[in-house]
Coordinates of C-alpha atoms and ligand atoms in Angstrom, one line a residue:
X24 CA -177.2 27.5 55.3
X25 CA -174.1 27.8 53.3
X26 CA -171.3 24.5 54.2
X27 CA -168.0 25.2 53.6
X28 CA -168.3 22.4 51.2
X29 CA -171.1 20.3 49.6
X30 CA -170.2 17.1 48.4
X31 CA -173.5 16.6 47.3
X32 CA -174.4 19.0 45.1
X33 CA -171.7 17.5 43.1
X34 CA -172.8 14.1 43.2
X35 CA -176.1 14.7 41.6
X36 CA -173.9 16.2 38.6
X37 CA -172.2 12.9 38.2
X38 CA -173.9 10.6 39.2
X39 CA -175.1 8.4 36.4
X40 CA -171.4 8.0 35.4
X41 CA -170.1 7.4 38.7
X42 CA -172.9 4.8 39.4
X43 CA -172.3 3.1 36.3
X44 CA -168.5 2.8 36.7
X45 CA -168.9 1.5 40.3
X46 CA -171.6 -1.0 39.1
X47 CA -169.0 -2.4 36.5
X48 CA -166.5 -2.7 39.5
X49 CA -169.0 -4.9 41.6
X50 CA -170.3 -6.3 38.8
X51 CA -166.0 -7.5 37.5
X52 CA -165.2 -9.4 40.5
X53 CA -162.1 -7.9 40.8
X54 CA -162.3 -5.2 43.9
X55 CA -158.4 -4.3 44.4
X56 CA -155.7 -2.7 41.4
X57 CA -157.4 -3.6 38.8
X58 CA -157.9 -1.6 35.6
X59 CA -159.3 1.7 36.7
X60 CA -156.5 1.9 39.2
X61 CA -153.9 1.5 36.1
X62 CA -156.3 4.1 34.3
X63 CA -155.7 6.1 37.3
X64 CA -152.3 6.1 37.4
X65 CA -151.6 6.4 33.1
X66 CA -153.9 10.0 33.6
X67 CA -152.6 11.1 36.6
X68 CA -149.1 11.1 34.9
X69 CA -150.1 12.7 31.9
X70 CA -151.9 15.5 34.3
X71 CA -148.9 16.1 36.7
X72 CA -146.3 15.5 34.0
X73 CA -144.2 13.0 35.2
X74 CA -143.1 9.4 34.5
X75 CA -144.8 7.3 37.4
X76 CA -148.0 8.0 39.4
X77 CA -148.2 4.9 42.4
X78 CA -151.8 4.9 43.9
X79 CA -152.4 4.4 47.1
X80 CA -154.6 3.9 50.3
X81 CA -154.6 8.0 51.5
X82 CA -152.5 10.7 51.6
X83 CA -150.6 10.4 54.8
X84 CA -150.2 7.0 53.4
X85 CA -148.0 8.6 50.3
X86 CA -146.1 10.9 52.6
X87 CA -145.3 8.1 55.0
X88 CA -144.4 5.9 51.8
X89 CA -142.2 8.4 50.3
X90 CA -140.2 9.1 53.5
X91 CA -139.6 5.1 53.7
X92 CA -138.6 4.9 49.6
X93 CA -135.9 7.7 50.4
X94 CA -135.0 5.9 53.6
X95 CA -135.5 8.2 55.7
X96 CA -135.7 7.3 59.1
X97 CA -134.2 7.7 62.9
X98 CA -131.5 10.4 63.6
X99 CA -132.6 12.3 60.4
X100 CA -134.3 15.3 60.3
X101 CA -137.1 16.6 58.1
X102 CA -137.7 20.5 57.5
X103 CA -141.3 21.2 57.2
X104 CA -143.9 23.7 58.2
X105 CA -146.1 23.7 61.5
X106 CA -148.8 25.7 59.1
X107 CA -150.4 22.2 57.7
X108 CA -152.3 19.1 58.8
X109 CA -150.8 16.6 61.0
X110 CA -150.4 14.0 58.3
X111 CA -147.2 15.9 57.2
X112 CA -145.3 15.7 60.3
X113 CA -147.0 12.7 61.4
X114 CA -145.1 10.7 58.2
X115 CA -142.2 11.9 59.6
X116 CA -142.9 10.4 62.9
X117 CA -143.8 7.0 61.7
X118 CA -140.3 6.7 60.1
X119 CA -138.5 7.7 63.5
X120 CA -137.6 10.9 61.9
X121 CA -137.5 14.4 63.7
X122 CA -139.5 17.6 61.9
X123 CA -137.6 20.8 62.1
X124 CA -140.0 23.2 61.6
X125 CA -139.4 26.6 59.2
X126 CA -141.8 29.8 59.8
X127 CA -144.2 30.7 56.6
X128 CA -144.7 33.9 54.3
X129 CA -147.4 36.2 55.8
X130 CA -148.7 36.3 52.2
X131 CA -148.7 33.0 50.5
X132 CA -148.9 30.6 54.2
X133 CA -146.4 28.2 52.6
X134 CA -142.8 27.5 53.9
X135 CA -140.3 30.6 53.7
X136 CA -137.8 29.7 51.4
X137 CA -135.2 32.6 53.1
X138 CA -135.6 30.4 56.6
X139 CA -134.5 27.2 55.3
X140 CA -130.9 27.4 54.9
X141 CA -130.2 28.4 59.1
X142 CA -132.4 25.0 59.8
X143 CA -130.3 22.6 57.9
X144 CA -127.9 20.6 60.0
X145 CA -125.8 17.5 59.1
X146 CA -128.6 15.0 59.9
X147 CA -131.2 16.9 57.3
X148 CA -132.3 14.5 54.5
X149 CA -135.0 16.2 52.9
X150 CA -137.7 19.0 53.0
X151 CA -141.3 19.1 52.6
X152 CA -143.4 21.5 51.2
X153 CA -147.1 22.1 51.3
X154 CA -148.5 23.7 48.7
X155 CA -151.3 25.0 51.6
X156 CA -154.8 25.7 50.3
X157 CA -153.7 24.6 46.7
X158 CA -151.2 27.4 47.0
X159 CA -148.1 26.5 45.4
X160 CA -144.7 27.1 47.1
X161 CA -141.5 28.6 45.4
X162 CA -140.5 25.3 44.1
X163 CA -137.7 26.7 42.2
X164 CA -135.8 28.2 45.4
X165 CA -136.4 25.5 47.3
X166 CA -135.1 22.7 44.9
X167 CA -132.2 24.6 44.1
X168 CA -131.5 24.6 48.3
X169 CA -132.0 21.0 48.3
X170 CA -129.2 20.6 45.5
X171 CA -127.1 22.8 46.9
X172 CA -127.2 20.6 50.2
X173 CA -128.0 17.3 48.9
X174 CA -131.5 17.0 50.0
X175 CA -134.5 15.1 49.1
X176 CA -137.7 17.0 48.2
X177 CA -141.1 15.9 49.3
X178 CA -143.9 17.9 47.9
X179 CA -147.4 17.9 49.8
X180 CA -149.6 18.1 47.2
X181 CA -152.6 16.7 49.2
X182 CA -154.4 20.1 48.8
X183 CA -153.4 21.5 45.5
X184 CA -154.1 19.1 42.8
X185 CA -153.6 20.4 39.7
X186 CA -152.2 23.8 40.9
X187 CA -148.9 25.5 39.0
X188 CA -145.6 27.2 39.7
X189 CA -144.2 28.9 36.4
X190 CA -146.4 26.9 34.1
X191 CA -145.4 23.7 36.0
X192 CA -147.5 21.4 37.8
X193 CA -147.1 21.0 41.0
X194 CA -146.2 17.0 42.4
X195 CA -143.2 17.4 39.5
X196 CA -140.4 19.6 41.1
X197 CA -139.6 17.2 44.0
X198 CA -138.2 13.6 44.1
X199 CA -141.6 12.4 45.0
X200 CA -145.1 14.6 45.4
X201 CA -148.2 13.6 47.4
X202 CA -151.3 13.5 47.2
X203 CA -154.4 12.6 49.3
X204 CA -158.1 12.0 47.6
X205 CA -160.0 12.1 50.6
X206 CA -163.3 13.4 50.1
X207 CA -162.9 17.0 50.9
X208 CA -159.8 17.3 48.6
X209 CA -160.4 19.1 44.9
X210 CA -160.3 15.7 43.3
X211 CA -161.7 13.8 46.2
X212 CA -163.0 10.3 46.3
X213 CA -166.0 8.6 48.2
X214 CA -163.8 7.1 50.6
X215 CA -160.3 7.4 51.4
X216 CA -157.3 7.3 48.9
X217 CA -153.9 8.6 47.8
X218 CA -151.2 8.5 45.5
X219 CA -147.7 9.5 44.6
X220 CA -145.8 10.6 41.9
X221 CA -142.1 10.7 41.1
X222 CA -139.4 10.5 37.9
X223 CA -137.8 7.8 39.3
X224 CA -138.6 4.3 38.5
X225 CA -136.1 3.2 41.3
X226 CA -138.4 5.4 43.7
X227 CA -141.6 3.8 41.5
X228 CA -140.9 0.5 41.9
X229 CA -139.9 0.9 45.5
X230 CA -143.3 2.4 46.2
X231 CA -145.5 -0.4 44.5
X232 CA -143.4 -3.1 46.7
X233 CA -144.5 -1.2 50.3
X234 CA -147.8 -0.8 49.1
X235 CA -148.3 -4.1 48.7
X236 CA -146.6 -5.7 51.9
X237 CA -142.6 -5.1 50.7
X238 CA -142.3 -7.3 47.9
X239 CA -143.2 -6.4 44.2
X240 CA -143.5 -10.4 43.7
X241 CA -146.5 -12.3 45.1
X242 CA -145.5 -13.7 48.4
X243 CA -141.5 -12.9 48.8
X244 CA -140.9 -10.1 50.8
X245 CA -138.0 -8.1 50.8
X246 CA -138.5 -5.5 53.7
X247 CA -141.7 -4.6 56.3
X248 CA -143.9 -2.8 54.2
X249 CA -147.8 -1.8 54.5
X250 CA -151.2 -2.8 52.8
X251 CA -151.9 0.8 51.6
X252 CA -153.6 -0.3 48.1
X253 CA -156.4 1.9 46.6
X254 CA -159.7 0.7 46.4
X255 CA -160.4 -0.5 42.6
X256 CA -164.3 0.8 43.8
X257 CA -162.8 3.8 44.9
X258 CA -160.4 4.4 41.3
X259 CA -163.6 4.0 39.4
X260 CA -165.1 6.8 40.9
X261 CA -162.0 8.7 41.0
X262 CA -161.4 8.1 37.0
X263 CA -165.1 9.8 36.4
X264 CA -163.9 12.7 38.6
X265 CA -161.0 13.4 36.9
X266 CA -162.7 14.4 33.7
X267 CA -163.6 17.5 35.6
X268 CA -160.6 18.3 37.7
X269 CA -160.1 21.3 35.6
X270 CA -163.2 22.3 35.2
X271 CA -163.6 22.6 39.2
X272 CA -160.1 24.0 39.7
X273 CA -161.4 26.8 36.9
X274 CA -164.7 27.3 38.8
X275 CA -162.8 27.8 42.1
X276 CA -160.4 30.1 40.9
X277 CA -163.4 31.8 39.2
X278 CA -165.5 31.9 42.7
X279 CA -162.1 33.3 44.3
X280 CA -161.9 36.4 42.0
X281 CA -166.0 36.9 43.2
X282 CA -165.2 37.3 46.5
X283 CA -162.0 39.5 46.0
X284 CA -164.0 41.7 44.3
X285 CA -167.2 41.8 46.8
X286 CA -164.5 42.4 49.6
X287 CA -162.6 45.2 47.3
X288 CA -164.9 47.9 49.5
X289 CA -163.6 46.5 52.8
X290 CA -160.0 46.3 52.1
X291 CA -159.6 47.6 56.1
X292 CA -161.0 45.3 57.4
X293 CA -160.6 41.6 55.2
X294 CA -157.3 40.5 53.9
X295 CA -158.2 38.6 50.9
X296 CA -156.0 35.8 49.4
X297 CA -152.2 36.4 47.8
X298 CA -151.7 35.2 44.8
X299 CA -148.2 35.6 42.9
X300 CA -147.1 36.3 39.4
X301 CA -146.0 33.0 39.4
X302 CA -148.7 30.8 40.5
X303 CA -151.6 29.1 39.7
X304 CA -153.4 28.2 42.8
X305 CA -156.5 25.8 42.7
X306 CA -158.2 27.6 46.0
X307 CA -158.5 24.0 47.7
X308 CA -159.8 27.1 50.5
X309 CA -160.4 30.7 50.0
X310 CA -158.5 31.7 53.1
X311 CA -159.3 36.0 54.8
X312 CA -157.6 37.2 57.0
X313 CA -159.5 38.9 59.6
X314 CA -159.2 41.1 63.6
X315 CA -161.4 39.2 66.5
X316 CA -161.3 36.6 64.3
X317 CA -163.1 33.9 67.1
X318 CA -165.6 35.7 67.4
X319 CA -166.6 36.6 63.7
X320 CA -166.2 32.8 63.5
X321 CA -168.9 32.1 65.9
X322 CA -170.8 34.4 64.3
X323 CA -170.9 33.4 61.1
X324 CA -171.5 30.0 62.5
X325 CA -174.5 31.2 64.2
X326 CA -175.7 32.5 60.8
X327 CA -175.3 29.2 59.0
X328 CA -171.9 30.1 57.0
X329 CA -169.5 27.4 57.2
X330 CA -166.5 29.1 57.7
X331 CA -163.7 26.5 59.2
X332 CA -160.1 27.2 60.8
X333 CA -157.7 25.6 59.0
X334 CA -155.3 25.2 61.4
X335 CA -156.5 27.0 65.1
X336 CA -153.2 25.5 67.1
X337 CA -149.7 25.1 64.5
X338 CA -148.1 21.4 65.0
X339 CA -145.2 22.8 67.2
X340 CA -147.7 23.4 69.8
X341 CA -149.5 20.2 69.9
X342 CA -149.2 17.9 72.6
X343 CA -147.5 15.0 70.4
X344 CA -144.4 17.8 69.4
X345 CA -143.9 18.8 73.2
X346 CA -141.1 16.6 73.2
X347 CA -139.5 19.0 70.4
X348 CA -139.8 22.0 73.1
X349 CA -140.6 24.9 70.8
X350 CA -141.5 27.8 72.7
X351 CA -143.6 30.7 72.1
X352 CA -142.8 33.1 69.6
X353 CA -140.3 30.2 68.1
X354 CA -142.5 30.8 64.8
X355 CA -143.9 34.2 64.7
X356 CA -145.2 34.4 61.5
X357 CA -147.2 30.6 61.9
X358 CA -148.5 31.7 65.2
X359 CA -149.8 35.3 64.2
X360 CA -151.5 32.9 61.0
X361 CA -153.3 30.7 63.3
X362 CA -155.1 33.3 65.1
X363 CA -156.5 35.6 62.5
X364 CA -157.4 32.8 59.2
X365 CA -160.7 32.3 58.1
X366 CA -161.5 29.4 55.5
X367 CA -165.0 30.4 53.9
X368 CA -167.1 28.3 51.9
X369 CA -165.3 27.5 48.8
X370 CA -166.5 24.5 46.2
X371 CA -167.0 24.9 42.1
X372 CA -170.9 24.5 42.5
X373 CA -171.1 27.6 45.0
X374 CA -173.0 30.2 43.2
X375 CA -172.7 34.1 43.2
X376 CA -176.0 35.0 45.2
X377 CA -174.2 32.5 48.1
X378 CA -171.1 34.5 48.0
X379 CA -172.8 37.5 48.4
X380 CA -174.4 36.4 51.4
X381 CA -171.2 34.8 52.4
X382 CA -169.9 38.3 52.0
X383 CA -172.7 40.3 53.3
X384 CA -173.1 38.2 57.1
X385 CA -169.0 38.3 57.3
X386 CA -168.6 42.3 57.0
X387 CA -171.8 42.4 59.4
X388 CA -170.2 40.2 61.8
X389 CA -167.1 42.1 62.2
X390 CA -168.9 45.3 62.5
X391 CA -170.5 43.8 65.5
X392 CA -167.6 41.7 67.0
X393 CA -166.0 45.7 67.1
X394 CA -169.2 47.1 69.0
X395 CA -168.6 44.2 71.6
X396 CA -165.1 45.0 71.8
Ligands
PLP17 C1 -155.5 15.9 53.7 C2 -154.0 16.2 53.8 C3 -153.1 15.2 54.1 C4 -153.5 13.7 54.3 O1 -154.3 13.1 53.4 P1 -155.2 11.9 53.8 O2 -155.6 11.3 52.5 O3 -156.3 12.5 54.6 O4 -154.4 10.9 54.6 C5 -151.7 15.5 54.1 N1 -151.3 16.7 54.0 C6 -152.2 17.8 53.9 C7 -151.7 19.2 53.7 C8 -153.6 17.5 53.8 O5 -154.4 18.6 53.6

């Protein structure tokens, strides 16, 4: 049994620390922004490279957030991908906005910065990249769109922590970048969380007044906001984690360049993972492509390898975007994706031999899903 991710395995590594730091939280009294959460925020700064980090209750909390700081909201539109989790577009539709969805690259599955321009209409405020699988996008085309049309720039960070464009990190470029520690993420906590980050201290203080119910002064409120503060139990752990964030981004990229090289004899059959000159991804997933791809799936699953589908239908085919009436073949390059990507097991602590076998039962599987076919 290989999972796509273990959670546990990392735990026993850190646990006296983590333990210890949550004891002192319970032990304090004081459960909610307290000082891990400003020890949170003072590192995460330093690591991104900006001026403010806000934390916050999850991810889809900080896109939501960020939408609101920039008041965004009904008649605007929001160009994004349909290649991502819901959370993306779903912030958008919490504000009353309206996505406007941009095909990907084949090779990097982030947004295609040529595609942008022919989607932007006078009611565009801002665009949102996802930096997909801790792949980072080509933040330098894309911000230089947004000023050259007056837009806002949103990164999704939520799976690419740490990850870097031209020796930048990404959660820097944009007006505002997001991320999400739920536990699955590369710096992920026991629980749920989030935070943002931005240059702005207009944007900044805006942020810490809708986190804590519109008002940065106890009890006056100045507009609706939300209770989307992050668990002081919860920055505790996260402040122990974050000791080895590059450690486990290393050991990730490390693991990637295994498999690349135990697929390198089966180049026919496996696409392996793009990576550019110019980036630095993280591998939040170690995404193949592959042919009878549902089938090797079931397969694999039948032979205890976690592999996952990260994202079977795109978000301009889900139920809650009918209403946006995309049609088939509206997003060519997104729809191919969805039917032939693989997510295998991918974490810092997975070791060679597992990756063989990872290997070893994948090739297998797609020899046999051929013989059916
Ligand atoms: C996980 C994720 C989110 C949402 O984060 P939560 O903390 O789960 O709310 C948003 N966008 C992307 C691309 C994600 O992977």
């Amino acid at each position: 049994m290989i999972p796509i991710l273990d959670t546990k395995r990392q735990y026993t590594k850190i646990q006296n620390e983590v333990e210890k730091n949550v004891l002192e939280v319970l032990r304090s009294g004081s459960y909610i922004l307290g000082k891990f959460n400003k020890e949170l925020e003072a590192k995460m700064q330093e690591y991104i490279g900006v001026k403010h980090c806000v934390t916050l209750n999850s991810g889809t909390d900080a896109l939501h957030l960020a939408l609101r700081a920039l008041d965004i909201g009904q008649g605007d539109e929001v160009i994004t991908v349909a290649f991502t989790f819901v959370a993306t577009t779903e912030a958008i539709g919490i504000v009353g906005a309206t996505p406007v969805f941009v095909d990907i690259d084949n090779d990097t599955f982030n947004i295609d910065p040529k595609l942008i321009e022919a989607k932007i209409t006078p009611k565009t405020k801002a665009i949102i990249p996802v930096h997909l699988y801790g792949q980072p996008c080509q933040m330098d085309v894309i911000c230089d769109i947004a000023k050259r049309y007056n837009l806002y720039v949103i990164e999704d960070c939520a799976q690419a922590i740490g990850a870097k464009f031209k020796g930048q990190t990404v959660g820097s470029f944009g007006d505002i970048g997001c991320f999400s520690f739920y536990p699955t993420k590369n710096l992920g906590a026991m629980g749920d969380g989030g935070m943002i980050s931005t240059n702005s201290e207009y944007l900044k203080n805006r942020i810490i007044a809708l986190r804590n119910h519109g008002g940065a002064v106890r009890y006056y409120h100045d507009e609706i906001g939300v209770n989307s503060r992050l668990d002081e139990v919860q920055a505790a752990i996260l402040n122990v984690k974050f000791k080895y964030i590059n450690e486990w981004n290393k050991k990730r990229r490390e693991n990637a360049y295994s498999y690349n090289e135990l697929f390198a004899p089966y180049k026919d059959i496996v696409k392996t993972p793009f990576e550019g000159k110019d980036t630095e991804c993280i591998y939040h997933q170690y995404t193949i492509k592959i042919e009878n791809r549902d089938e090797v799936h079931k397969l694999l699953q039948e032979n205890g390898i976690g592999a996952m589908l990260y994202y079977p239908v795109p978000l301009h085919f889900q139920k809650v975007h009918d209403y946006l009436g995309y049609k088939e073949g509206s997003l060519p390059v997104t729809e191919h994706n969805t039917k032939v990507v693989l997510s295998l097991p991918m974490f810092p602590e997975l070791t060679f031999d597992e990756q063989k076998q990872v290997v070893d039962t994948l090739v297998k599987s797609i020899e046999k899903t051929k013989a059916i076919v």
